[in-house]
PDB file of C-alpha atoms in Angstrom:
ATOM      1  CA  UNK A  15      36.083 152.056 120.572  1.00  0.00           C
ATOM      2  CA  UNK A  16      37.570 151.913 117.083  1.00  0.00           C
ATOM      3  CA  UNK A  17      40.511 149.562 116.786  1.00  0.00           C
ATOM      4  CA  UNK A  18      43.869 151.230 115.562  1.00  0.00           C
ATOM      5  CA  UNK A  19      46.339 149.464 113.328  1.00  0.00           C
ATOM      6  CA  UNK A  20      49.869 150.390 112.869  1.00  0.00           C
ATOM      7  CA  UNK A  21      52.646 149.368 111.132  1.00  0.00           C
ATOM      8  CA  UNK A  22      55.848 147.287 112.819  1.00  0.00           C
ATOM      9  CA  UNK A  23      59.100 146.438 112.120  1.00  0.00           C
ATOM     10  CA  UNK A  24      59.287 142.584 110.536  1.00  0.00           C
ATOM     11  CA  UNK A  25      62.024 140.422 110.722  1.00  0.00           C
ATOM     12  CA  UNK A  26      62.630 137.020 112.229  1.00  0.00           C
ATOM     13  CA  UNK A  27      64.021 137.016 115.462  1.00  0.00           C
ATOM     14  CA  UNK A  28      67.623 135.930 115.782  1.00  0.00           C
ATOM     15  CA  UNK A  29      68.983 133.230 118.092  1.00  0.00           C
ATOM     16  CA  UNK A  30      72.551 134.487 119.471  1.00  0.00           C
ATOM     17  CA  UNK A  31      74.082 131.558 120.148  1.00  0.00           C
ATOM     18  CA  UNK A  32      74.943 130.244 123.653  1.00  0.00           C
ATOM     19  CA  UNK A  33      78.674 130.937 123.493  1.00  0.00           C
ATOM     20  CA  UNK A  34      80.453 133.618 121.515  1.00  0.00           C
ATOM     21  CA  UNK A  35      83.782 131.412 121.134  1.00  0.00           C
ATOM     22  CA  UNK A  36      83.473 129.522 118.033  1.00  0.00           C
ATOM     23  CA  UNK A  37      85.330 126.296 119.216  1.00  0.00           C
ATOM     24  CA  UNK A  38      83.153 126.135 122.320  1.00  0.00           C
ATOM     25  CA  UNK A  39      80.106 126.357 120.494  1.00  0.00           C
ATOM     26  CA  UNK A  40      81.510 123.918 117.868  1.00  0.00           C
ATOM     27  CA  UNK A  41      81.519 121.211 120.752  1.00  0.00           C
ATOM     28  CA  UNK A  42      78.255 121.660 121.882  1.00  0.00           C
ATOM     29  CA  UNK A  43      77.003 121.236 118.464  1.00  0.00           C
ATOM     30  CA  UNK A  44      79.314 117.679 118.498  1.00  0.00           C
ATOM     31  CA  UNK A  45      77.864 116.286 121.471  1.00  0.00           C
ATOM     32  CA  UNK A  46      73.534 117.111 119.879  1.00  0.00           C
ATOM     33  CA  UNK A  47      74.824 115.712 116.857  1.00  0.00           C
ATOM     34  CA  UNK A  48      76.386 112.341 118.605  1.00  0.00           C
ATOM     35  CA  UNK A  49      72.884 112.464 120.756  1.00  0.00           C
ATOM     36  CA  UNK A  50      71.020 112.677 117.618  1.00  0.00           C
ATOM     37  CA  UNK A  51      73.022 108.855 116.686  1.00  0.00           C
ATOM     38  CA  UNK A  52      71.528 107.790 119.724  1.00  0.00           C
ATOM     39  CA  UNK A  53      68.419 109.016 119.284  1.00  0.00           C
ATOM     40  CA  UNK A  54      68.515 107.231 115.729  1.00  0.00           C
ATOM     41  CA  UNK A  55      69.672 103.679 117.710  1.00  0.00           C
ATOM     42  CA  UNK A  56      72.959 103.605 116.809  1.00  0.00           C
ATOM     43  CA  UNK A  57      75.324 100.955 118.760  1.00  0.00           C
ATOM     44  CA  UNK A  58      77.774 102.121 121.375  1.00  0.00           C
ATOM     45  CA  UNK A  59      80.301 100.769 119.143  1.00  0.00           C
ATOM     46  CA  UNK A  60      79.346 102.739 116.301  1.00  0.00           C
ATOM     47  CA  UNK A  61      78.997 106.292 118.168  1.00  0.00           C
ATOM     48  CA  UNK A  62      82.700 105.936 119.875  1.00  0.00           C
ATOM     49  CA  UNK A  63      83.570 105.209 116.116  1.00  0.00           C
ATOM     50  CA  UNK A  64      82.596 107.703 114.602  1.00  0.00           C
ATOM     51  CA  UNK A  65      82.791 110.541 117.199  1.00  0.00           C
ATOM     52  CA  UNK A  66      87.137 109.662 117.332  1.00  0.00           C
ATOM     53  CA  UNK A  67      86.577 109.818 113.017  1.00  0.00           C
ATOM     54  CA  UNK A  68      84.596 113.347 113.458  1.00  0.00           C
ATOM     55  CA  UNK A  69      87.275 114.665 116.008  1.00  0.00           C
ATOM     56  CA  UNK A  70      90.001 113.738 113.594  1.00  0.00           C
ATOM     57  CA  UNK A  71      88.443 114.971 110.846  1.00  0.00           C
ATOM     58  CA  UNK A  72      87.526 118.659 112.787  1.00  0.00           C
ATOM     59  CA  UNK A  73      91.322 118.587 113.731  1.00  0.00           C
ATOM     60  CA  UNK A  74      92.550 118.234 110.400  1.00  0.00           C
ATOM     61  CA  UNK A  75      90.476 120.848 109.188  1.00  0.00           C
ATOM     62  CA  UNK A  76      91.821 123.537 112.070  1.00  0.00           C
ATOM     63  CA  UNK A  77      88.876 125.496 111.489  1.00  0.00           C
ATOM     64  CA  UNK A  78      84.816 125.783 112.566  1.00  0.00           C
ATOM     65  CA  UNK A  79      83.095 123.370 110.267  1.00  0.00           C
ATOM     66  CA  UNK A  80      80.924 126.789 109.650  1.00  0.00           C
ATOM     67  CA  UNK A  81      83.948 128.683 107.926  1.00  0.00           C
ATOM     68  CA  UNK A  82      85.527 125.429 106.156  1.00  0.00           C
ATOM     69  CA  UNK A  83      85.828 125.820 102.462  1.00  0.00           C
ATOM     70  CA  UNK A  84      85.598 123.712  99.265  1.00  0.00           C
ATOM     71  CA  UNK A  85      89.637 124.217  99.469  1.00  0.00           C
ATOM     72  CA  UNK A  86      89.840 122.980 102.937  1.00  0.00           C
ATOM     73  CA  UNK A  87      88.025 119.733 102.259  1.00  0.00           C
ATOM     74  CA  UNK A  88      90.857 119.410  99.281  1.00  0.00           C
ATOM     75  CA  UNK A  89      93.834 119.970 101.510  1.00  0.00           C
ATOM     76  CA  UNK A  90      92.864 117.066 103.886  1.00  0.00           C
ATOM     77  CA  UNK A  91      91.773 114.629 101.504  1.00  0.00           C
ATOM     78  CA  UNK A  92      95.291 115.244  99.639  1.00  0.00           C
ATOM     79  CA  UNK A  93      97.165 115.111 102.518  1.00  0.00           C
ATOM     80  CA  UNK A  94      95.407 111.733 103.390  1.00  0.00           C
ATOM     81  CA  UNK A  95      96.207 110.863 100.234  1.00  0.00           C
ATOM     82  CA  UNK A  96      99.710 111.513 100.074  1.00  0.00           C
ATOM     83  CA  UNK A  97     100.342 109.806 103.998  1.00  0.00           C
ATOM     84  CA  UNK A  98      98.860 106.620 101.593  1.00  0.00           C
ATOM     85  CA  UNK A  99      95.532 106.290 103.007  1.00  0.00           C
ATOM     86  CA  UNK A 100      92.911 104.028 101.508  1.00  0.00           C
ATOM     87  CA  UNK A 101      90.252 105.820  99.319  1.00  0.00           C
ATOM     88  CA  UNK A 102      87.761 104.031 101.833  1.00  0.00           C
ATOM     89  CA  UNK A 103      89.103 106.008 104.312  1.00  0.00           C
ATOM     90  CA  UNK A 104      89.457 109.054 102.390  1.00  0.00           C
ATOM     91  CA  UNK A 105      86.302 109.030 101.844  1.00  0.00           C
ATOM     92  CA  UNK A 106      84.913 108.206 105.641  1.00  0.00           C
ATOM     93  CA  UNK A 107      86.699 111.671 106.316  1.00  0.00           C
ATOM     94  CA  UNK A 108      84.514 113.758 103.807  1.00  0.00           C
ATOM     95  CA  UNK A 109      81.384 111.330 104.668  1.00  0.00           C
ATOM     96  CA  UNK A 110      81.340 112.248 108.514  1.00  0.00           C
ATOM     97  CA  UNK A 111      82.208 116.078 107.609  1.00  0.00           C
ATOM     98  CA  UNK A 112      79.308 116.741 105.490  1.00  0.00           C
ATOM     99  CA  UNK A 113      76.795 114.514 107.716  1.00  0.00           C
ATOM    100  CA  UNK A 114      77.891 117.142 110.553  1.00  0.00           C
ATOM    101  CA  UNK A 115      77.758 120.126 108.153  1.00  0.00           C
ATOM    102  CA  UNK A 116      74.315 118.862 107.046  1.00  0.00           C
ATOM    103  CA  UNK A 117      73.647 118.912 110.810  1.00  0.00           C
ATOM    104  CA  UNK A 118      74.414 122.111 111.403  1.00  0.00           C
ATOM    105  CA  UNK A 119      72.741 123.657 108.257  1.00  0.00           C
ATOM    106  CA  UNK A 120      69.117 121.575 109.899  1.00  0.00           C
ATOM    107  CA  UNK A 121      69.496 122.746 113.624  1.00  0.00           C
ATOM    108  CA  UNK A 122      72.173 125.616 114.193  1.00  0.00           C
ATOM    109  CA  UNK A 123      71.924 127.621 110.886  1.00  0.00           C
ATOM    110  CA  UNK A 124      70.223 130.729 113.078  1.00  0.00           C
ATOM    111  CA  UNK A 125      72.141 130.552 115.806  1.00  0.00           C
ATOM    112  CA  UNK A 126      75.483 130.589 113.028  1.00  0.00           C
ATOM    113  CA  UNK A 127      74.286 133.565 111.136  1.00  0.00           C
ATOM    114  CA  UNK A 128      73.575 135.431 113.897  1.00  0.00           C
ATOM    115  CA  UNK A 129      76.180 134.959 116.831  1.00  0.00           C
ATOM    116  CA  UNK A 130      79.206 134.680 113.508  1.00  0.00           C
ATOM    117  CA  UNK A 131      77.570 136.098 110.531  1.00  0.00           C
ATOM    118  CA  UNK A 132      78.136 133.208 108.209  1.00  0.00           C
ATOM    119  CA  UNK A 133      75.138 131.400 106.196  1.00  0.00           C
ATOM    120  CA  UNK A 134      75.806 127.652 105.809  1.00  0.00           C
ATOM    121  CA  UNK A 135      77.088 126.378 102.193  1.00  0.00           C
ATOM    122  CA  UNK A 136      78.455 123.404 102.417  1.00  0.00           C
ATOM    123  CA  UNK A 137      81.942 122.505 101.357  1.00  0.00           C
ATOM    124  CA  UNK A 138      81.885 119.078 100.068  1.00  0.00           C
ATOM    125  CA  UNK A 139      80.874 119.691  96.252  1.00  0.00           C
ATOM    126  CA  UNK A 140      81.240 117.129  93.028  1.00  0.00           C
ATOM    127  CA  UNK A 141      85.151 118.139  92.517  1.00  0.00           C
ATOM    128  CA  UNK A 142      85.819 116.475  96.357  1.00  0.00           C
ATOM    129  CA  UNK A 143      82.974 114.686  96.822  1.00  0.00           C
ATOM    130  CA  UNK A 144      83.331 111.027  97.671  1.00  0.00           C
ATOM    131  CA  UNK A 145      83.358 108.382  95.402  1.00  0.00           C
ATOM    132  CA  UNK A 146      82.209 104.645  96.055  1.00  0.00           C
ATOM    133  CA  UNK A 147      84.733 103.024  93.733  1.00  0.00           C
ATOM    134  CA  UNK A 148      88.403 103.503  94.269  1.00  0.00           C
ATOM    135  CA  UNK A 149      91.865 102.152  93.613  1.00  0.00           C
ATOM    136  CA  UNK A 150      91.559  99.156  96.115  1.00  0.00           C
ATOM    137  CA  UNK A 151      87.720  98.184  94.668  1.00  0.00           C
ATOM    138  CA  UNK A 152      86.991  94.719  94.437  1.00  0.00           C
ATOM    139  CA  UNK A 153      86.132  95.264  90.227  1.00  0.00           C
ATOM    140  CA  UNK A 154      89.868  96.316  90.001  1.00  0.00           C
ATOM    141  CA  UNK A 155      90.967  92.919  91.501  1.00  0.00           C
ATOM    142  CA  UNK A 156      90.862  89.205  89.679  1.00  0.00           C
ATOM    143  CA  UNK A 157      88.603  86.632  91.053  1.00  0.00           C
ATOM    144  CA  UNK A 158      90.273  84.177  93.537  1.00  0.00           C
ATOM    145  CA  UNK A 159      91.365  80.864  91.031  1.00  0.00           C
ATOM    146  CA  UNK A 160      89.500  77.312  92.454  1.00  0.00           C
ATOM    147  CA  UNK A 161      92.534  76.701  94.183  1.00  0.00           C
ATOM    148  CA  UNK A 162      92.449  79.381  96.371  1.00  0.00           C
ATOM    149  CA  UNK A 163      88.525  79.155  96.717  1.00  0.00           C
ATOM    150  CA  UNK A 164      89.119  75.291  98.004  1.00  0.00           C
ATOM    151  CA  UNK A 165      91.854  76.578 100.047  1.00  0.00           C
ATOM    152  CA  UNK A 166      89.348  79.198 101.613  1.00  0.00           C
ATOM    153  CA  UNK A 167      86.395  76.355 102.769  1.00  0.00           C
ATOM    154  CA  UNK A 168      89.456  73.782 103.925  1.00  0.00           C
ATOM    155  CA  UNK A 169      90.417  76.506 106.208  1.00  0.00           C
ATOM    156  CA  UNK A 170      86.799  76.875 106.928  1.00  0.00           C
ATOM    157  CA  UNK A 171      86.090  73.495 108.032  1.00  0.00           C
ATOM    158  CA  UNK A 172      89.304  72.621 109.629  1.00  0.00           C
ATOM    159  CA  UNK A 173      87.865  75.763 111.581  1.00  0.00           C
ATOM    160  CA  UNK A 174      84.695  73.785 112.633  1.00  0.00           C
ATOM    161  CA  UNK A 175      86.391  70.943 113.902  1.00  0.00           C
ATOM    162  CA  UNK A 176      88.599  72.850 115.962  1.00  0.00           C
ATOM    163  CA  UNK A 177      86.387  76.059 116.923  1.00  0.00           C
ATOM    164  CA  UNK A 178      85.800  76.285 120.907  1.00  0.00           C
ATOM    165  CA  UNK A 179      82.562  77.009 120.110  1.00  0.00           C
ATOM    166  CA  UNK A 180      80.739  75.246 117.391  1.00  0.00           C
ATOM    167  CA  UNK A 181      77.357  77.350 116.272  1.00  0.00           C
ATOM    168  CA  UNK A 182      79.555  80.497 115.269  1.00  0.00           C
ATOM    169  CA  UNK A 183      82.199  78.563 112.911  1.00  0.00           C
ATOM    170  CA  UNK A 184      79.165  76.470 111.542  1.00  0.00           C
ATOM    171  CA  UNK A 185      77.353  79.446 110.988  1.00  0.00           C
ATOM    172  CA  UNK A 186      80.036  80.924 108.838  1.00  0.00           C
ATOM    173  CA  UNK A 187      80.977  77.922 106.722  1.00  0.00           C
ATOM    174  CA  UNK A 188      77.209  78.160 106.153  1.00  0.00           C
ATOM    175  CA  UNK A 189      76.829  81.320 105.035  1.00  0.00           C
ATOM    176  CA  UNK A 190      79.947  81.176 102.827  1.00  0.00           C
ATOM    177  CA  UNK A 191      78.756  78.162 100.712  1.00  0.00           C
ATOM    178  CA  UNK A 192      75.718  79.531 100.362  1.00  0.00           C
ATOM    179  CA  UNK A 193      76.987  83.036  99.075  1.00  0.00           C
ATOM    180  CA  UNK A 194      79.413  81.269  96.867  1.00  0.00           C
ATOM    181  CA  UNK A 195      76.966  78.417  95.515  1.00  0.00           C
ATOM    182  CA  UNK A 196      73.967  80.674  94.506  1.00  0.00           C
ATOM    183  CA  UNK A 197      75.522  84.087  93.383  1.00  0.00           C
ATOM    184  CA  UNK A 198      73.090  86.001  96.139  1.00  0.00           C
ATOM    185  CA  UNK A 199      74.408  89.603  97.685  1.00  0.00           C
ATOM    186  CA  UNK A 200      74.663  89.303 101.198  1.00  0.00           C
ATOM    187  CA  UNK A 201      71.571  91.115 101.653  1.00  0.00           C
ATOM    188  CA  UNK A 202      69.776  88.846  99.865  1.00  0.00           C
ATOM    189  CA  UNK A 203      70.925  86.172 101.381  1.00  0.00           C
ATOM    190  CA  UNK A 204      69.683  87.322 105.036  1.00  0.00           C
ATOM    191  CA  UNK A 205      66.625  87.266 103.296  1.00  0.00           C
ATOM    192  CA  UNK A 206      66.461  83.817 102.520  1.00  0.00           C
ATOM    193  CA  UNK A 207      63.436  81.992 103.782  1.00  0.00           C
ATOM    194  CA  UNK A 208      63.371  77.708 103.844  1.00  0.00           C
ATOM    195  CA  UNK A 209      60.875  77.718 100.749  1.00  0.00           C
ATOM    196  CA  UNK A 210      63.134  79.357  98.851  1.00  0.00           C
ATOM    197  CA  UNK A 211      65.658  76.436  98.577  1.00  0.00           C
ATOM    198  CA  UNK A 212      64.390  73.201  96.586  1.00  0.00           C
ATOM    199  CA  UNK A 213      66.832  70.457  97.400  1.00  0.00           C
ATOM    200  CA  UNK A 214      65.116  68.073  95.084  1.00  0.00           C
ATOM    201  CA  UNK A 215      65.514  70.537  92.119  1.00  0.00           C
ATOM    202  CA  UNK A 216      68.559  69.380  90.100  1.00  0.00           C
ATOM    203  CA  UNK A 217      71.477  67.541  90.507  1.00  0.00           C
ATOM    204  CA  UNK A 218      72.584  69.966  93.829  1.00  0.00           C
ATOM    205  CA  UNK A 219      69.536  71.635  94.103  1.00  0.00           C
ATOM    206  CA  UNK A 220      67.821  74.946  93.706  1.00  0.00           C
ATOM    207  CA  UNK A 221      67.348  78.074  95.680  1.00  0.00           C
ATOM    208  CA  UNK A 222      64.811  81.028  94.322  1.00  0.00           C
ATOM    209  CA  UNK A 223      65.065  85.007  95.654  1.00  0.00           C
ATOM    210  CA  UNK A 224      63.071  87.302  94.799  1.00  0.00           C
ATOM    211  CA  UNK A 225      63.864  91.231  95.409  1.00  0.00           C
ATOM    212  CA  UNK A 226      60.489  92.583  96.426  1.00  0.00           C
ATOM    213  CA  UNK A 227      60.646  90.316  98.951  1.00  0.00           C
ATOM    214  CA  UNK A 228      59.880  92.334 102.582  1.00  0.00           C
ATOM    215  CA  UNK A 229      62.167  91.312 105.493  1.00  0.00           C
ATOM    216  CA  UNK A 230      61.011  88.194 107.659  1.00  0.00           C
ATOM    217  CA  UNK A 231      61.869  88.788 111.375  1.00  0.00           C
ATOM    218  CA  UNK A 232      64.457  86.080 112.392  1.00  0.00           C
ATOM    219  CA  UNK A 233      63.424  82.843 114.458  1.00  0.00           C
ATOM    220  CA  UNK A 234      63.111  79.044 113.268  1.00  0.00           C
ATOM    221  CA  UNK A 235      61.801  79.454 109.584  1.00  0.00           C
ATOM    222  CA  UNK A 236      64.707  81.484 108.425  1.00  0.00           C
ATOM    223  CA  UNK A 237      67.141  79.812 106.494  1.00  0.00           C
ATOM    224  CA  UNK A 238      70.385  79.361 108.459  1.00  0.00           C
ATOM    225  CA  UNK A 239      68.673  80.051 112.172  1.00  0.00           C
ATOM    226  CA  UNK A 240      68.991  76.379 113.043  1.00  0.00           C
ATOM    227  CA  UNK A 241      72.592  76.195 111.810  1.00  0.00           C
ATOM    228  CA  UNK A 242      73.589  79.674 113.452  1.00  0.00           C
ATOM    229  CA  UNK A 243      72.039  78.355 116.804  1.00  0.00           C
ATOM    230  CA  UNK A 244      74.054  75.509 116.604  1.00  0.00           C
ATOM    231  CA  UNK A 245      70.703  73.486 116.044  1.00  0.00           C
ATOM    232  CA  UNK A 246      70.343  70.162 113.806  1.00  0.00           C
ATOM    233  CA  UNK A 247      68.035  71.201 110.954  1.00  0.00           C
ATOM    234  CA  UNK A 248      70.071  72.518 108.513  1.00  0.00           C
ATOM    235  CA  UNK A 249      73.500  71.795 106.602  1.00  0.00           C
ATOM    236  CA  UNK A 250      75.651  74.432 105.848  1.00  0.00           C
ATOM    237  CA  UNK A 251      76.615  75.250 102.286  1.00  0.00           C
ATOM    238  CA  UNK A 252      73.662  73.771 100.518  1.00  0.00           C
ATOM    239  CA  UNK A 253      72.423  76.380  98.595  1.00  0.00           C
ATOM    240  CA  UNK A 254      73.206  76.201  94.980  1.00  0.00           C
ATOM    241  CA  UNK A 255      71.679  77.385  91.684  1.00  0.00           C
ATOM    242  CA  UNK A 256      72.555  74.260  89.365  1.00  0.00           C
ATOM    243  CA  UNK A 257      69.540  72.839  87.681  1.00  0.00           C
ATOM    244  CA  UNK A 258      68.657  69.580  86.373  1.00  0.00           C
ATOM    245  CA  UNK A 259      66.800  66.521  86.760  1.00  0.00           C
ATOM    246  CA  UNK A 260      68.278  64.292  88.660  1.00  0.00           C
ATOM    247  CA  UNK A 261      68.654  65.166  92.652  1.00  0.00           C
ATOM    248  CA  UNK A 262      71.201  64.764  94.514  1.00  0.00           C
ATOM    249  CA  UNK A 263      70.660  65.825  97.773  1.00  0.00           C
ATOM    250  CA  UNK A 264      73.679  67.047  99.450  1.00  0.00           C
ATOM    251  CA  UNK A 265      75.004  66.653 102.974  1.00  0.00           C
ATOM    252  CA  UNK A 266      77.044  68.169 106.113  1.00  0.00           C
ATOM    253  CA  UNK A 267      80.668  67.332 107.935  1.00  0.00           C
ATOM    254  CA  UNK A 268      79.971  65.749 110.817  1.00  0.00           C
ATOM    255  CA  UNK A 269      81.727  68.115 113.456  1.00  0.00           C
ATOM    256  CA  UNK A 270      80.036  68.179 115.906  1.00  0.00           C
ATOM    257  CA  UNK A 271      78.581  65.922 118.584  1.00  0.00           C
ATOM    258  CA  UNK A 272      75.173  66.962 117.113  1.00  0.00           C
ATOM    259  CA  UNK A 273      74.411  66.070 113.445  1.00  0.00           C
ATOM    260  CA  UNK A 274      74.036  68.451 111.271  1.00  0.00           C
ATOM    261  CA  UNK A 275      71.797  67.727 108.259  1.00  0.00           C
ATOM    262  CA  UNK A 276      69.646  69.143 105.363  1.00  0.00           C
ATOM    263  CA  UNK A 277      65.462  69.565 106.765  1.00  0.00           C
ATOM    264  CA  UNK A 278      66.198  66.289 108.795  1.00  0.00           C
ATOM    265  CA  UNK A 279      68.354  64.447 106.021  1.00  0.00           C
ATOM    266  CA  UNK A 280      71.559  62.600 107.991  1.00  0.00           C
ATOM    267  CA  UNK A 281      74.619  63.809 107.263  1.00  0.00           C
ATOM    268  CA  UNK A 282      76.623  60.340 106.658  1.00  0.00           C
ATOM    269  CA  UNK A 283      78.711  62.034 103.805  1.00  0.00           C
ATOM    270  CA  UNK A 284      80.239  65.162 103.309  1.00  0.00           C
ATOM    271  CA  UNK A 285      79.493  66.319  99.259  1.00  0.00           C
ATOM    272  CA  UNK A 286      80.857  69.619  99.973  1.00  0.00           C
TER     273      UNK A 286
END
């Protein structure tokens, strides 16, 4: 028997959407898009964050994030502008708002266009768009004077001597010094292995980074693990990027009833 073939109606098949209320189905889309954070490993402390900063930001709005327009997205950043909110925060508005929007446009568009007829543009364009520099950026701002810098470390290490705990203050007078002595990013800096400091390299030594450098998982070679775990191996605040020829090796307060000292050097003297 012959086979027949006939022509059908095409078309994809549309997904009605679960609810037909807009602000019901605007929640359930909230909660997959907070269990997509957790799905991605974001803390506890993070999620709770950012869902309050998404609710806000929804309220403010007073629409579905589905009908919000380019003119919507300007009336809340101008009225957080004129209640004198930071630019930072400003711009954590627009920055959870089009995350959720891009959200939507990935998972829900279908279900959108076909239980409320709208196809997903999203709002947030280069007229309202956040911007990483603003009025309160660091570039606007004049460098601390030495005065204030050697008011900042004093504070730091009357901190050690009097912290209940000693690891977590040493830890940060550590990484301090070592940010301010050697000019690294803070990235960088976690990045820091112990061959990458030469303490015999000039008159307060050396340290070396390189940027193609791939992360080193922490434990007992990184730089700093021995001071951050309140070990005796290594001084806080010795990484600098003088050079020269004559070494000086440079030392630790002695704060604590363990010693701390530079890859086994005593720490008789503080140089800091």
């Amino acid at each position: 028997m012959a086979s027949q073939l006939r022509v059908v109606q095409g078309g994809a098949v549309l997904l009605e959407p679960v609810t037909a209320d807009p602000w019901e189905f605007q929640a359930d889309c909230v909660e997959a898009f907070v269990a997509s954070w957790r799905a991605r490993g974001f803390s506890p402390v993070t999620v709770e964050n950012d869902i309050g900063l998404l609710e806000r930001t929804l309220t403010a709005l007073g629409r579905p994030a589905w009908d919000v327009t380019p003119e919507d997205i300007d009336r809340v950043v101008g009225d957080l502008a004129l209640a004198g909110r930071a630019a930072s925060t400003r711009r954590e508005y627009v920055q959870i708002f089009k995350g959720f929007h891009r959200f939507l446009q990935v998972r829900k568009a279908v279900e959108i266009e076909a239980g409320f007829g709208v196809r997903l543009v999203c709002p947030v364009d280069e007229f309202n768009a956040s911007r990483h520099v603003g009025d309160e950026s660091p570039a606007q701002l004049p460098p601390p004077t030495p005065e204030r810098v050697a008011e900042f470390f004093d504070f730091l290490k009357d901190r050690i001597a009097t912290a209940r705990k000693y690891a977590p203050a040493a830890r940060d007078y550590a990484m301090f010094r070592t940010l301010y002595h050697s000019g690294l990013r803070s990235e960088e800096a976690s990045l820091l292995d112990r061959p990458d400091l030469h303490f015999t390299r000039g008159p307060f030594g050396n340290s070396t980074f390189g940027s193609a450098k791939a992360p080193a998982p922490p434990g007992p070679d990184r730089v700093g693990y021995r001071c951050w775990t309140g070990s005796t191996s290594f001084c806080a605040g010795s990484s600098t990027t003088s050079a020269g020829s004559s070494p000086t090796p440079r030392c630790c307060l002695r704060t604590s009833p363990a010693e701390v000292c530079i890859a086994g050097r005593s720490a008789t003297v503080c140089g800091i």
